[in-house]
Each structure stands twice: as structure tokens, then as C-alpha cells.
mmCIF file of C-alpha atoms in Angstrom:
data_model
loop_
_atom_site.group_PDB
_atom_site.id
_atom_site.type_symbol
_atom_site.label_atom_id
_atom_site.label_comp_id
_atom_site.label_asym_id
_atom_site.label_seq_id
_atom_site.Cartn_x
_atom_site.Cartn_y
_atom_site.Cartn_z
ATOM 1 C CA UNK A 26 -31.509 -14.015 -5.692
ATOM 2 C CA UNK A 27 -28.104 -12.616 -6.615
ATOM 3 C CA UNK A 28 -27.023 -12.408 -10.249
ATOM 4 C CA UNK A 29 -23.838 -14.072 -11.571
ATOM 5 C CA UNK A 30 -22.356 -10.572 -11.755
ATOM 6 C CA UNK A 31 -22.959 -10.103 -8.014
ATOM 7 C CA UNK A 32 -21.395 -13.461 -7.210
ATOM 8 C CA UNK A 33 -18.246 -12.839 -9.244
ATOM 9 C CA UNK A 34 -17.627 -9.239 -8.186
ATOM 10 C CA UNK A 35 -16.122 -10.106 -4.753
ATOM 11 C CA UNK A 36 -13.703 -12.563 -6.358
ATOM 12 C CA UNK A 37 -12.654 -9.975 -8.929
ATOM 13 C CA UNK A 38 -12.138 -7.401 -6.168
ATOM 14 C CA UNK A 39 -10.035 -9.900 -4.179
ATOM 15 C CA UNK A 40 -7.943 -10.645 -7.267
ATOM 16 C CA UNK A 41 -7.389 -6.942 -7.955
ATOM 17 C CA UNK A 42 -6.286 -6.298 -4.365
ATOM 18 C CA UNK A 43 -3.982 -9.344 -4.476
ATOM 19 C CA UNK A 44 -2.460 -8.154 -7.764
ATOM 20 C CA UNK A 45 -1.886 -4.752 -6.185
ATOM 21 C CA UNK A 46 -0.106 -6.369 -3.245
ATOM 22 C CA UNK A 47 2.130 -8.127 -5.763
ATOM 23 C CA UNK A 48 2.806 -4.791 -7.431
ATOM 24 C CA UNK A 49 3.814 -3.236 -4.091
ATOM 25 C CA UNK A 50 6.222 -6.150 -3.543
ATOM 26 C CA UNK A 51 7.731 -5.698 -7.011
ATOM 27 C CA UNK A 52 8.142 -1.981 -6.364
ATOM 28 C CA UNK A 53 9.870 -2.734 -3.073
ATOM 29 C CA UNK A 54 12.174 -5.202 -4.835
ATOM 30 C CA UNK A 55 13.130 -2.639 -7.494
ATOM 31 C CA UNK A 56 13.917 -0.031 -4.830
ATOM 32 C CA UNK A 57 15.793 -2.498 -2.592
ATOM 33 C CA UNK A 58 18.005 -3.540 -5.505
ATOM 34 C CA UNK A 59 18.435 0.068 -6.651
ATOM 35 C CA UNK A 60 17.461 -0.771 -10.246
ATOM 36 C CA UNK A 61 14.721 1.799 -10.748
ATOM 37 C CA UNK A 62 16.649 3.417 -13.599
ATOM 38 C CA UNK A 63 17.732 0.211 -15.338
ATOM 39 C CA UNK A 64 15.227 1.088 -18.077
ATOM 40 C CA UNK A 65 16.072 4.750 -18.697
ATOM 41 C CA UNK A 66 13.080 5.815 -20.812
ATOM 42 C CA UNK A 67 9.311 5.911 -20.314
ATOM 43 C CA UNK A 68 6.639 4.943 -21.359
ATOM 44 C CA UNK A 69 8.803 3.152 -23.926
ATOM 45 C CA UNK A 70 11.479 0.660 -22.892
ATOM 46 C CA UNK A 71 14.776 1.229 -24.703
ATOM 47 C CA UNK A 72 12.766 2.855 -27.465
ATOM 48 C CA UNK A 73 10.423 -0.126 -27.882
ATOM 49 C CA UNK A 74 6.755 -0.247 -27.063
ATOM 50 C CA UNK A 75 6.665 -1.464 -23.471
ATOM 51 C CA UNK A 76 4.809 -4.629 -24.439
ATOM 52 C CA UNK A 77 7.116 -5.401 -27.378
ATOM 53 C CA UNK A 78 10.530 -5.269 -25.669
ATOM 54 C CA UNK A 79 12.558 -8.231 -26.997
ATOM 55 C CA UNK A 80 13.088 -10.916 -24.383
ATOM 56 C CA UNK A 81 16.801 -10.843 -25.157
ATOM 57 C CA UNK A 82 17.005 -7.397 -23.532
ATOM 58 C CA UNK A 83 15.261 -8.403 -20.328
ATOM 59 C CA UNK A 84 18.275 -9.989 -18.673
ATOM 60 C CA UNK A 85 20.808 -7.164 -18.468
ATOM 61 C CA UNK A 86 21.434 -5.574 -15.081
ATOM 62 C CA UNK A 87 18.148 -4.920 -13.328
ATOM 63 C CA UNK A 88 16.041 -4.691 -16.507
ATOM 64 C CA UNK A 89 14.037 -7.806 -15.647
ATOM 65 C CA UNK A 90 12.904 -6.431 -12.263
ATOM 66 C CA UNK A 91 12.068 -2.935 -13.528
ATOM 67 C CA UNK A 92 10.380 -4.074 -16.750
ATOM 68 C CA UNK A 93 8.320 -6.707 -14.914
ATOM 69 C CA UNK A 94 7.236 -3.971 -12.506
ATOM 70 C CA UNK A 95 6.023 -1.861 -15.444
ATOM 71 C CA UNK A 96 4.115 -4.706 -17.070
ATOM 72 C CA UNK A 97 2.530 -5.726 -13.773
ATOM 73 C CA UNK A 98 1.511 -2.108 -13.141
ATOM 74 C CA UNK A 99 -0.168 -1.985 -16.551
ATOM 75 C CA UNK A 100 -2.121 -5.145 -15.705
ATOM 76 C CA UNK A 101 -3.269 -3.682 -12.370
ATOM 77 C CA UNK A 102 -4.318 -0.471 -14.115
ATOM 78 C CA UNK A 103 -6.417 -2.462 -16.558
ATOM 79 C CA UNK A 104 -8.048 -4.418 -13.729
ATOM 80 C CA UNK A 105 -8.872 -1.252 -11.771
ATOM 81 C CA UNK A 106 -10.531 0.402 -14.779
ATOM 82 C CA UNK A 107 -12.854 -2.585 -15.183
ATOM 83 C CA UNK A 108 -13.489 -2.671 -11.421
ATOM 84 C CA UNK A 109 -14.611 0.963 -11.596
ATOM 85 C CA UNK A 110 -16.978 0.062 -14.440
ATOM 86 C CA UNK A 111 -18.347 -2.890 -12.483
ATOM 87 C CA UNK A 112 -18.966 -0.905 -9.308
ATOM 88 C CA UNK A 113 -20.530 2.032 -11.151
ATOM 89 C CA UNK A 114 -22.898 -0.035 -13.294
ATOM 90 C CA UNK A 115 -24.758 1.663 -16.123
ATOM 91 C CA UNK A 116 -24.157 5.084 -14.603
ATOM 92 C CA UNK A 117 -20.395 4.740 -15.105
ATOM 93 C CA UNK A 118 -20.587 3.918 -18.799
ATOM 94 C CA UNK A 119 -21.003 7.409 -20.217
ATOM 95 C CA UNK A 120 -18.446 9.170 -17.949
ATOM 96 C CA UNK A 121 -15.860 6.504 -18.760
ATOM 97 C CA UNK A 122 -16.494 6.863 -22.498
ATOM 98 C CA UNK A 123 -16.080 10.651 -22.282
ATOM 99 C CA UNK A 124 -12.930 10.406 -20.158
ATOM 100 C CA UNK A 125 -11.402 7.782 -22.427
ATOM 101 C CA UNK A 126 -12.146 9.717 -25.611
ATOM 102 C CA UNK A 127 -10.702 12.887 -24.058
ATOM 103 C CA UNK A 128 -7.515 11.083 -23.059
ATOM 104 C CA UNK A 129 -7.120 9.641 -26.562
ATOM 105 C CA UNK A 130 -7.591 13.106 -28.102
ATOM 106 C CA UNK A 131 -5.075 14.703 -25.721
ATOM 107 C CA UNK A 132 -2.604 11.884 -26.316
ATOM 108 C CA UNK A 133 -2.771 12.349 -30.083
ATOM 109 C CA UNK A 134 -2.400 16.119 -29.641
ATOM 110 C CA UNK A 135 0.740 15.612 -27.537
ATOM 111 C CA UNK A 136 2.209 13.323 -30.188
ATOM 112 C CA UNK A 137 1.997 16.225 -32.645
ATOM 113 C CA UNK A 138 4.059 18.528 -30.410
ATOM 114 C CA UNK A 139 7.327 16.748 -31.108
ATOM 115 C CA UNK A 140 9.544 13.994 -29.680
ATOM 116 C CA UNK A 141 9.760 15.552 -26.206
ATOM 117 C CA UNK A 142 6.031 14.982 -25.719
ATOM 118 C CA UNK A 143 5.830 11.602 -27.415
ATOM 119 C CA UNK A 144 6.067 9.589 -24.207
ATOM 120 C CA UNK A 145 3.230 11.462 -22.497
ATOM 121 C CA UNK A 146 1.169 11.210 -25.688
ATOM 122 C CA UNK A 147 1.520 7.424 -25.878
ATOM 123 C CA UNK A 148 0.740 7.144 -22.155
ATOM 124 C CA UNK A 149 -2.486 9.153 -22.397
ATOM 125 C CA UNK A 150 -3.668 7.576 -25.630
ATOM 126 C CA UNK A 151 -3.053 4.067 -24.269
ATOM 127 C CA UNK A 152 -4.975 4.746 -21.070
ATOM 128 C CA UNK A 153 -7.803 6.341 -23.053
ATOM 129 C CA UNK A 154 -8.145 3.260 -25.233
ATOM 130 C CA UNK A 155 -8.449 1.000 -22.186
ATOM 131 C CA UNK A 156 -11.037 3.292 -20.591
ATOM 132 C CA UNK A 157 -13.170 3.393 -23.755
ATOM 133 C CA UNK A 158 -12.986 -0.401 -23.963
ATOM 134 C CA UNK A 159 -14.199 -0.693 -20.365
ATOM 135 C CA UNK A 160 -17.084 1.676 -21.135
ATOM 136 C CA UNK A 161 -18.447 -0.348 -24.053
ATOM 137 C CA UNK A 162 -17.576 -3.922 -23.124
ATOM 138 C CA UNK A 163 -20.916 -4.632 -21.409
ATOM 139 C CA UNK A 164 -24.182 -2.748 -21.007
ATOM 140 C CA UNK A 165 -26.072 -4.158 -18.041
ATOM 141 C CA UNK A 166 -25.706 -3.911 -14.295
ATOM 142 C CA UNK A 167 -26.804 -1.513 -11.592
ATOM 143 C CA UNK A 168 -24.480 0.604 -9.511
ATOM 144 C CA UNK A 169 -23.509 -0.870 -6.164
ATOM 145 C CA UNK A 170 -24.636 0.786 -2.980
ATOM 146 C CA UNK A 171 -22.794 3.870 -1.770
ATOM 147 C CA UNK A 172 -19.938 4.468 -1.218
ATOM 148 C CA UNK A 173 -18.699 1.708 -3.566
ATOM 149 C CA UNK A 174 -19.115 3.660 -6.849
ATOM 150 C CA UNK A 175 -17.249 6.632 -5.330
ATOM 151 C CA UNK A 176 -14.488 4.324 -4.074
ATOM 152 C CA UNK A 177 -14.260 2.837 -7.562
ATOM 153 C CA UNK A 178 -13.784 6.283 -9.103
ATOM 154 C CA UNK A 179 -11.181 7.131 -6.480
ATOM 155 C CA UNK A 180 -9.266 3.976 -7.425
ATOM 156 C CA UNK A 181 -9.655 4.875 -11.118
ATOM 157 C CA UNK A 182 -7.943 8.256 -10.714
ATOM 158 C CA UNK A 183 -5.416 6.957 -8.167
ATOM 159 C CA UNK A 184 -4.095 4.235 -10.492
ATOM 160 C CA UNK A 185 -3.574 6.755 -13.285
ATOM 161 C CA UNK A 186 -1.832 9.177 -10.953
ATOM 162 C CA UNK A 187 0.336 6.352 -9.639
ATOM 163 C CA UNK A 188 1.329 5.345 -13.159
ATOM 164 C CA UNK A 189 2.170 8.938 -14.046
ATOM 165 C CA UNK A 190 4.292 9.369 -10.907
ATOM 166 C CA UNK A 191 6.175 6.176 -11.700
ATOM 167 C CA UNK A 192 6.918 7.420 -15.193
ATOM 168 C CA UNK A 193 7.948 10.895 -14.088
ATOM 169 C CA UNK A 194 10.257 9.267 -11.553
ATOM 170 C CA UNK A 195 12.229 7.997 -14.564
ATOM 171 C CA UNK A 196 11.905 11.031 -16.828
ATOM 172 C CA UNK A 197 12.768 13.619 -14.162
ATOM 173 C CA UNK A 198 15.334 11.542 -12.293
ATOM 174 C CA UNK A 199 18.154 14.099 -12.582
ATOM 175 C CA UNK A 200 16.077 17.233 -12.023
ATOM 176 C CA UNK A 201 16.473 19.056 -8.714
ATOM 177 C CA UNK A 202 14.082 21.010 -6.539
ATOM 178 C CA UNK A 203 16.270 23.139 -4.284
ATOM 179 C CA UNK A 204 18.657 20.660 -2.661
ATOM 180 C CA UNK A 205 16.382 17.674 -3.293
ATOM 181 C CA UNK A 206 16.571 15.463 -6.370
ATOM 182 C CA UNK A 207 13.143 15.442 -7.969
ATOM 183 C CA UNK A 208 13.438 11.768 -8.828
ATOM 184 C CA UNK A 209 13.961 10.965 -5.137
ATOM 185 C CA UNK A 210 10.934 13.037 -4.097
ATOM 186 C CA UNK A 211 8.703 11.487 -6.773
ATOM 187 C CA UNK A 212 9.884 8.015 -5.783
ATOM 188 C CA UNK A 213 8.939 8.665 -2.165
ATOM 189 C CA UNK A 214 5.465 9.922 -3.109
ATOM 190 C CA UNK A 215 5.067 7.007 -5.537
ATOM 191 C CA UNK A 216 5.931 4.498 -2.809
ATOM 192 C CA UNK A 217 3.582 5.995 -0.207
ATOM 193 C CA UNK A 218 0.704 6.339 -2.686
ATOM 194 C CA UNK A 219 1.198 2.699 -3.624
ATOM 195 C CA UNK A 220 0.514 1.655 -0.022
ATOM 196 C CA UNK A 221 -2.554 3.906 0.171
ATOM 197 C CA UNK A 222 -3.790 2.519 -3.144
ATOM 198 C CA UNK A 223 -3.489 -1.040 -1.817
ATOM 199 C CA UNK A 224 -5.530 -0.091 1.256
ATOM 200 C CA UNK A 225 -8.211 1.474 -0.958
ATOM 201 C CA UNK A 226 -8.574 -1.719 -2.996
ATOM 202 C CA UNK A 227 -8.605 -3.744 0.214
ATOM 203 C CA UNK A 228 -11.473 -1.608 1.529
ATOM 204 C CA UNK A 229 -13.394 -2.139 -1.728
ATOM 205 C CA UNK A 230 -12.816 -5.903 -1.518
ATOM 206 C CA UNK A 231 -14.020 -5.932 2.101
ATOM 207 C CA UNK A 232 -17.187 -3.966 1.363
ATOM 208 C CA UNK A 233 -18.243 -6.151 -1.579
ATOM 209 C CA UNK A 234 -17.497 -9.385 0.292
ATOM 210 C CA UNK A 235 -20.260 -11.665 1.644
ATOM 211 C CA UNK A 236 -18.587 -11.313 5.055
ATOM 212 C CA UNK A 237 -19.412 -7.585 5.109
ATOM 213 C CA UNK A 238 -23.077 -8.293 4.309
ATOM 214 C CA UNK A 239 -23.343 -10.924 7.036
ATOM 215 C CA UNK A 240 -21.695 -8.529 9.465
ATOM 216 C CA UNK A 241 -24.334 -5.904 8.730
ATOM 217 C CA UNK A 242 -27.196 -8.365 9.123
ATOM 218 C CA UNK A 243 -25.855 -9.831 12.348
ATOM 219 C CA UNK A 244 -26.780 -6.731 14.323
ATOM 220 C CA UNK A 245 -24.569 -4.679 16.588
ATOM 221 C CA UNK A 246 -22.282 -5.781 19.387
ATOM 222 C CA UNK A 247 -20.787 -3.676 22.095
ATOM 223 C CA UNK A 248 -17.139 -2.914 21.330
ATOM 224 C CA UNK A 249 -14.921 -1.546 24.100
ATOM 225 C CA UNK A 250 -13.871 2.025 23.495
ATOM 226 C CA UNK A 251 -10.272 1.135 24.388
ATOM 227 C CA UNK A 252 -10.184 -1.562 21.703
ATOM 228 C CA UNK A 253 -11.200 0.866 18.957
ATOM 229 C CA UNK A 254 -8.672 3.393 20.291
ATOM 230 C CA UNK A 255 -5.774 0.906 20.334
ATOM 231 C CA UNK A 256 -6.586 -0.418 16.846
ATOM 232 C CA UNK A 257 -6.723 3.129 15.476
ATOM 233 C CA UNK A 258 -3.473 4.080 17.237
ATOM 234 C CA UNK A 259 -1.712 0.986 15.898
ATOM 235 C CA UNK A 260 -2.879 1.681 12.344
ATOM 236 C CA UNK A 261 -1.824 5.345 12.480
ATOM 237 C CA UNK A 262 1.603 4.329 13.787
ATOM 238 C CA UNK A 263 1.936 1.821 10.942
ATOM 239 C CA UNK A 264 1.221 4.614 8.454
ATOM 240 C CA UNK A 265 3.977 6.725 9.993
ATOM 241 C CA UNK A 266 6.309 3.721 9.948
ATOM 242 C CA UNK A 267 5.657 3.135 6.271
ATOM 243 C CA UNK A 268 6.412 6.773 5.470
ATOM 244 C CA UNK A 269 9.669 6.621 7.441
ATOM 245 C CA UNK A 270 10.583 3.314 5.812
ATOM 246 C CA UNK A 271 9.866 4.614 2.308
ATOM 247 C CA UNK A 272 11.984 7.684 2.997
ATOM 248 C CA UNK A 273 14.886 5.499 4.116
ATOM 249 C CA UNK A 274 14.520 3.122 1.160
ATOM 250 C CA UNK A 275 14.465 5.833 -1.479
ATOM 251 C CA UNK A 276 17.482 7.530 0.071
ATOM 252 C CA UNK A 277 19.171 4.102 0.191
ATOM 253 C CA UNK A 278 19.899 4.784 3.850
ATOM 254 C CA UNK A 279 18.450 1.577 5.264
ATOM 255 C CA UNK A 280 21.904 0.820 6.687
ATOM 256 C CA UNK A 281 22.501 4.286 8.122
ATOM 257 C CA UNK A 282 22.923 2.350 11.374
ATOM 258 C CA UNK A 283 24.744 -0.925 10.623
ATOM 259 C CA UNK A 284 24.085 -2.725 13.932
ATOM 260 C CA UNK A 285 21.005 -3.813 15.873
ATOM 261 C CA UNK A 286 19.633 -3.555 18.539
ATOM 262 C CA UNK A 287 22.299 -1.013 19.427
ATOM 263 C CA UNK A 288 23.262 1.915 17.189
ATOM 264 C CA UNK A 289 27.002 2.186 16.640
ATOM 265 C CA UNK A 290 27.428 0.255 19.864
ATOM 266 C CA UNK A 291 25.200 2.590 21.923
ATOM 267 C CA UNK A 292 21.480 2.978 22.542
ATOM 268 C CA UNK A 293 21.615 6.547 21.224
ATOM 269 C CA UNK A 294 24.714 7.273 19.112
ATOM 270 C CA UNK A 295 26.730 10.482 19.061
ATOM 271 C CA UNK A 296 25.821 12.745 16.148
ATOM 272 C CA UNK A 297 28.601 15.334 16.224
ATOM 273 C CA UNK A 298 30.872 15.929 13.214
ATOM 274 C CA UNK A 299 33.707 13.811 14.585
ATOM 275 C CA UNK A 300 31.376 10.872 15.184
ATOM 276 C CA UNK A 301 29.878 11.169 11.698
ATOM 277 C CA UNK A 302 33.358 11.220 10.165
ATOM 278 C CA UNK A 303 34.224 8.054 12.075
ATOM 279 C CA UNK A 304 30.995 6.329 11.030
ATOM 280 C CA UNK A 305 31.561 7.111 7.340
ATOM 281 C CA UNK A 306 35.167 5.963 7.397
ATOM 282 C CA UNK A 307 34.055 2.532 8.596
ATOM 283 C CA UNK A 308 31.056 2.153 6.255
ATOM 284 C CA UNK A 309 30.946 -0.681 3.740
ATOM 285 C CA UNK A 310 28.620 1.216 1.379
ATOM 286 C CA UNK A 311 30.034 3.931 -0.858
ATOM 287 C CA UNK A 312 27.423 6.534 0.091
ATOM 288 C CA UNK A 313 27.947 8.665 3.170
ATOM 289 C CA UNK A 314 25.500 8.848 6.028
ATOM 290 C CA UNK A 315 24.171 12.044 7.599
ATOM 291 C CA UNK A 316 22.902 12.813 11.083
ATOM 292 C CA UNK A 317 19.396 13.231 9.635
ATOM 293 C CA UNK A 318 19.456 9.713 8.165
ATOM 294 C CA UNK A 319 20.627 8.240 11.462
ATOM 295 C CA UNK A 320 17.864 10.004 13.392
ATOM 296 C CA UNK A 321 15.366 8.835 10.764
ATOM 297 C CA UNK A 322 16.294 5.218 11.404
ATOM 298 C CA UNK A 323 16.240 5.701 15.180
ATOM 299 C CA UNK A 324 12.703 7.076 14.903
ATOM 300 C CA UNK A 325 11.784 4.088 12.746
ATOM 301 C CA UNK A 326 13.033 1.745 15.464
ATOM 302 C CA UNK A 327 11.133 3.598 18.192
ATOM 303 C CA UNK A 328 8.038 3.588 15.999
ATOM 304 C CA UNK A 329 8.301 -0.188 15.661
ATOM 305 C CA UNK A 330 8.171 -0.496 19.450
ATOM 306 C CA UNK A 331 5.129 1.785 19.519
ATOM 307 C CA UNK A 332 3.332 -0.319 16.900
ATOM 308 C CA UNK A 333 4.083 -3.533 18.780
ATOM 309 C CA UNK A 334 2.748 -2.095 22.054
ATOM 310 C CA UNK A 335 -0.428 -0.717 20.434
ATOM 311 C CA UNK A 336 -1.278 -3.954 18.614
ATOM 312 C CA UNK A 337 -0.498 -6.084 21.674
ATOM 313 C CA UNK A 338 -2.781 -3.884 23.789
ATOM 314 C CA UNK A 339 -5.539 -4.197 21.172
ATOM 315 C CA UNK A 340 -5.272 -8.003 21.409
ATOM 316 C CA UNK A 341 -5.299 -7.853 25.204
ATOM 317 C CA UNK A 342 -8.395 -5.659 25.357
ATOM 318 C CA UNK A 343 -10.159 -7.764 22.721
ATOM 319 C CA UNK A 344 -9.448 -10.984 24.617
ATOM 320 C CA UNK A 345 -10.737 -9.520 27.893
ATOM 321 C CA UNK A 346 -13.916 -8.326 26.202
ATOM 322 C CA UNK A 347 -15.022 -11.896 25.476
ATOM 323 C CA UNK A 348 -17.993 -10.988 23.256
ATOM 324 C CA UNK A 349 -16.308 -10.086 19.985
ATOM 325 C CA UNK A 350 -17.046 -12.245 16.936
ATOM 326 C CA UNK A 351 -14.494 -14.982 16.415
ATOM 327 C CA UNK A 352 -13.387 -13.511 13.097
ATOM 328 C CA UNK A 353 -12.457 -10.233 14.819
ATOM 329 C CA UNK A 354 -10.325 -12.015 17.401
ATOM 330 C CA UNK A 355 -8.626 -13.993 14.637
ATOM 331 C CA UNK A 356 -7.952 -10.737 12.834
ATOM 332 C CA UNK A 357 -6.397 -9.197 15.964
ATOM 333 C CA UNK A 358 -4.164 -12.223 16.555
ATOM 334 C CA UNK A 359 -3.141 -12.352 12.920
ATOM 335 C CA UNK A 360 -2.331 -8.639 13.096
ATOM 336 C CA UNK A 361 -0.121 -9.156 16.158
ATOM 337 C CA UNK A 362 1.611 -12.093 14.482
ATOM 338 C CA UNK A 363 2.378 -10.002 11.394
ATOM 339 C CA UNK A 364 3.799 -7.189 13.529
ATOM 340 C CA UNK A 365 6.122 -9.648 15.302
ATOM 341 C CA UNK A 366 7.269 -11.017 11.928
ATOM 342 C CA UNK A 367 7.729 -7.458 10.698
ATOM 343 C CA UNK A 368 9.953 -6.600 13.663
ATOM 344 C CA UNK A 369 12.071 -9.678 12.973
ATOM 345 C CA UNK A 370 12.382 -8.775 9.293
ATOM 346 C CA UNK A 371 13.432 -5.242 10.228
ATOM 347 C CA UNK A 372 16.274 -6.631 12.331
ATOM 348 C CA UNK A 373 17.176 -9.169 9.621
ATOM 349 C CA UNK A 374 17.362 -6.356 7.050
ATOM 350 C CA UNK A 375 20.260 -4.886 9.020
ATOM 351 C CA UNK A 376 21.899 -8.199 9.919
ATOM 352 C CA UNK A 377 21.906 -9.297 6.244
ATOM 353 C CA UNK A 378 23.228 -5.926 4.991
ATOM 354 C CA UNK A 379 19.838 -5.143 3.447
ATOM 355 C CA UNK A 380 19.436 -8.306 1.374
ATOM 356 C CA UNK A 381 16.877 -7.538 -1.334
ATOM 357 C CA UNK A 382 14.564 -10.472 -0.569
ATOM 358 C CA UNK A 383 14.498 -9.693 3.166
ATOM 359 C CA UNK A 384 13.889 -5.971 2.565
ATOM 360 C CA UNK A 385 11.102 -6.783 0.091
ATOM 361 C CA UNK A 386 9.440 -9.147 2.582
ATOM 362 C CA UNK A 387 9.656 -6.299 5.111
ATOM 363 C CA UNK A 388 7.749 -4.049 2.671
ATOM 364 C CA UNK A 389 5.136 -6.738 1.964
ATOM 365 C CA UNK A 390 4.395 -7.502 5.626
ATOM 366 C CA UNK A 391 4.181 -3.770 6.352
ATOM 367 C CA UNK A 392 1.581 -3.383 3.607
ATOM 368 C CA UNK A 393 -0.419 -6.348 4.910
ATOM 369 C CA UNK A 394 -0.280 -4.954 8.453
ATOM 370 C CA UNK A 395 -1.697 -1.642 7.282
ATOM 371 C CA UNK A 396 -4.390 -3.456 5.318
ATOM 372 C CA UNK A 397 -5.495 -5.557 8.301
ATOM 373 C CA UNK A 398 -5.442 -2.563 10.648
ATOM 374 C CA UNK A 399 -7.674 -0.561 8.303
ATOM 375 C CA UNK A 400 -10.029 -3.513 7.899
ATOM 376 C CA UNK A 401 -10.307 -3.941 11.671
ATOM 377 C CA UNK A 402 -11.174 -0.248 12.081
ATOM 378 C CA UNK A 403 -14.012 -0.591 9.563
ATOM 379 C CA UNK A 404 -15.305 -3.841 11.062
ATOM 380 C CA UNK A 405 -15.291 -2.490 14.621
ATOM 381 C CA UNK A 406 -17.096 0.656 13.530
ATOM 382 C CA UNK A 407 -19.691 -1.479 11.772
ATOM 383 C CA UNK A 408 -20.254 -3.726 14.737
ATOM 384 C CA UNK A 409 -21.312 -1.053 17.190
ATOM 385 C CA UNK A 410 -20.789 2.298 18.786
ATOM 386 C CA UNK A 411 -17.775 1.837 21.094
ATOM 387 C CA UNK A 412 -18.382 1.705 24.844
ATOM 388 C CA UNK A 413 -15.898 1.742 27.688
ATOM 389 C CA UNK A 414 -14.783 -1.604 29.116
ATOM 390 C CA UNK A 415 -16.041 -0.735 32.607
ATOM 391 C CA UNK A 416 -19.457 0.303 31.265
ATOM 392 C CA UNK A 417 -19.606 -2.910 29.249
ATOM 393 C CA UNK A 418 -18.910 -5.025 32.340
ATOM 394 C CA UNK A 419 -21.530 -3.143 34.363
ATOM 395 C CA UNK A 420 -24.084 -3.759 31.601
ATOM 396 C CA UNK A 421 -23.210 -7.440 31.290
ATOM 397 C CA UNK A 422 -23.140 -8.183 35.051
ATOM 398 C CA UNK A 423 -26.957 -8.200 35.665
ATOM 399 C CA UNK A 424 -27.442 -10.445 32.642
ATOM 400 C CA UNK A 425 -24.956 -12.947 34.034
ATOM 401 C CA UNK A 426 -26.587 -13.212 37.498
ATOM 402 C CA UNK A 427 -29.245 -15.799 36.589
ATOM 403 C CA UNK A 428 -26.460 -18.122 35.397
ATOM 404 C CA UNK A 429 -24.190 -17.574 38.414
ATOM 405 C CA UNK A 430 -25.482 -20.669 40.126
#
């Protein structure tokens, strides 16, 4: 008989993954609106403790969007720390207490080094306090089966790294690394890690769900090799698409090509100096566009076609197989539907001159598509060792003969 703790853990994992999806959407909104520096200090907000910023200062420029993003990120960090404790059981209590105490000590030490280190000191000390609280808040519970405790620890360190990257994005905004602005580079890494972090929490939620247990107990089914290959290819292409999209967003070059489906009236635009000069003279935005940014968007468009083909082929192979569990087929169809919506949102982003709500929806659907693709890979691997479609039909044919009449 399962304990109340076992029954509530899946719901808590779902809630944490859902909160992380919300955080990814907020991050996309901040980037789409270009208000990432509306609060110019960190971890304080205009000199105030982040949680004590007067409401009267929330509604100037993009402060509301950026400050809400910070508060939401703090909530997700808190939830992940307690998820790590829950997954690790008693064994996680002592390591968390040691880590938390160490972070508090280092934070206090940084506070003594002067005002330049005060922000990092408050950040570390605050995290350490939360970690110590998670270590002592309850005493019972066994660790979940592997690899859940390890995944919990991975999420624990990832959320702290993600928070640090977000803060450094503000603090080091004007620093340069060669010809690259460090703030731009950190923002790109921060955005990509956010997507990976969402997938990690989605994997944890899947593995603690009752569905995963029933899938294990149901025995194995033969999965066509081509289906597993197409699902993997589609997911890998989505990852590449998200990296390209994040690079375009953080360079604010989402409108490097202002028309769709053509590019400057052609299927492949000219990229010589004269053409670039002409493009920039006719641009509505103040920033200039480079040949690299144009090629980046062209690759993003070609990648979208590749994703659509891969996911459509996965659905086709899955439908022809005929023996997959109904939930898998629903997942494949849902995945294809999301990709079609994503393609439409990509076109609408250009047609609406990168309206913030449309661009944010584009980010959200991309994250969900990656999440579903990763989940399908895990489910298919759990169901069986892949076999080729032809071999599967040859195996199934003798079994079908007695029913041919």
C-alpha cells in the first residue's frame, strides 16, 4: 500500500514542471519585449530586497515583467530544492544540510568583502537558508528508485546555476569577450539551459507518475525501429531549432528577414554588401542586420521544415504499426499538432512584426514540443527493444493466419 507521501509526490512533480514551463514563458516574454535590463541591479531590485520592492515601482517601463520573472524564478528554485529532498529521502538530508550551511557561510564571508560582493553574498546566503530548511523540515521517507535521486540532485544544481546565470546576465551586461557582449552570451546560455531544465523536470514528473509504473508492469511491445529513429530525429532537430531561436531572440534579430515565406522577395536572398545596404535602408527597426543573422534565420526556417517532416513520419510509422498503446499514438498526434501550431506561430511572429505575445507563445510551444519528444523517446525505449517494420510484419503474419477466415 502506498504512503500519502508516495501519492502526493507525482502531483508535486507535475506542479514543479508546470511552474517551470511558466518560468520559461516569462523569460521568453522578457526577451521578446527587450526589458531584461529594466531592473539594473541583482540580486536586489533598485537597491531593495527582491521580495520587498514597493509595488509603486513595479509599473515603470518593463519592471513588472522582469521583476515578476525574478520572483517566479525564486519560487521555482524553492520548489526544486524540496523536490530534491523528497526524491532523495533520508539519504538527502545530511548532504543538503552541509551544502546549505556552506552556502550560508560563504555568503556571509562575501558580505564582508565590501559592496562589490554584496549581491553574490546575499544570493548565496539566501539559497543556503532555503536548502537548510529543506533538510530539516521532515525526517521520514525512503529514497526513490534510481535514477530519481540522481535526477533530483541534477535539478538541484541546475536551478542554482540557472539563477546565477540570470543574475550575471544583469551584472555583466556591458562586459565584452572579444567582439561578443558577455551579457548577450550569458543570456543565450541562460535561455538554452532553461529549456533543458524544463525537460529534466518533465522527465522526473514522468518517472514518478503512475503512468510510468503501469507502463513497466504492462510488459514489452514491439516498437518499429523506424519509429524510434524518427522520434529521436525530430527531438534532436527541435533542440537545434531552440538553440537557433534563442540565438536570434537574444540578438533581437527575429526580424532579420521581414517577409515570409519568401526572404526579401526571393527564396534565397542576396547577401552581398550592396544587398545588405539596401536591406538596412528599408528596415523599420533601428538595429542593422548582418549576413550572419539572415543566414541564421534561413537555417531556422529550413530546420522547421525538417522538424515537421520528422514528426509527420513518426506519426505515419506509428499509425501503420497498429500495435502501439493508445496513449503513445495520442502523444504522437499531439506532438504533430503542436509542431503545426509552432510553424504557424513562427510565420505569425514575422507577420506581426514580432509581437511579444506571439513570440512568447512560439517559445512556449517549442518548449512543450521538446518535452513531448523527450517523453516519447523514454516511453518507446521502455516499451521494447526496437525492431524493423518489415521484421515486425513477418512476426505478426503467422499469428494472424488463424483469424484470416
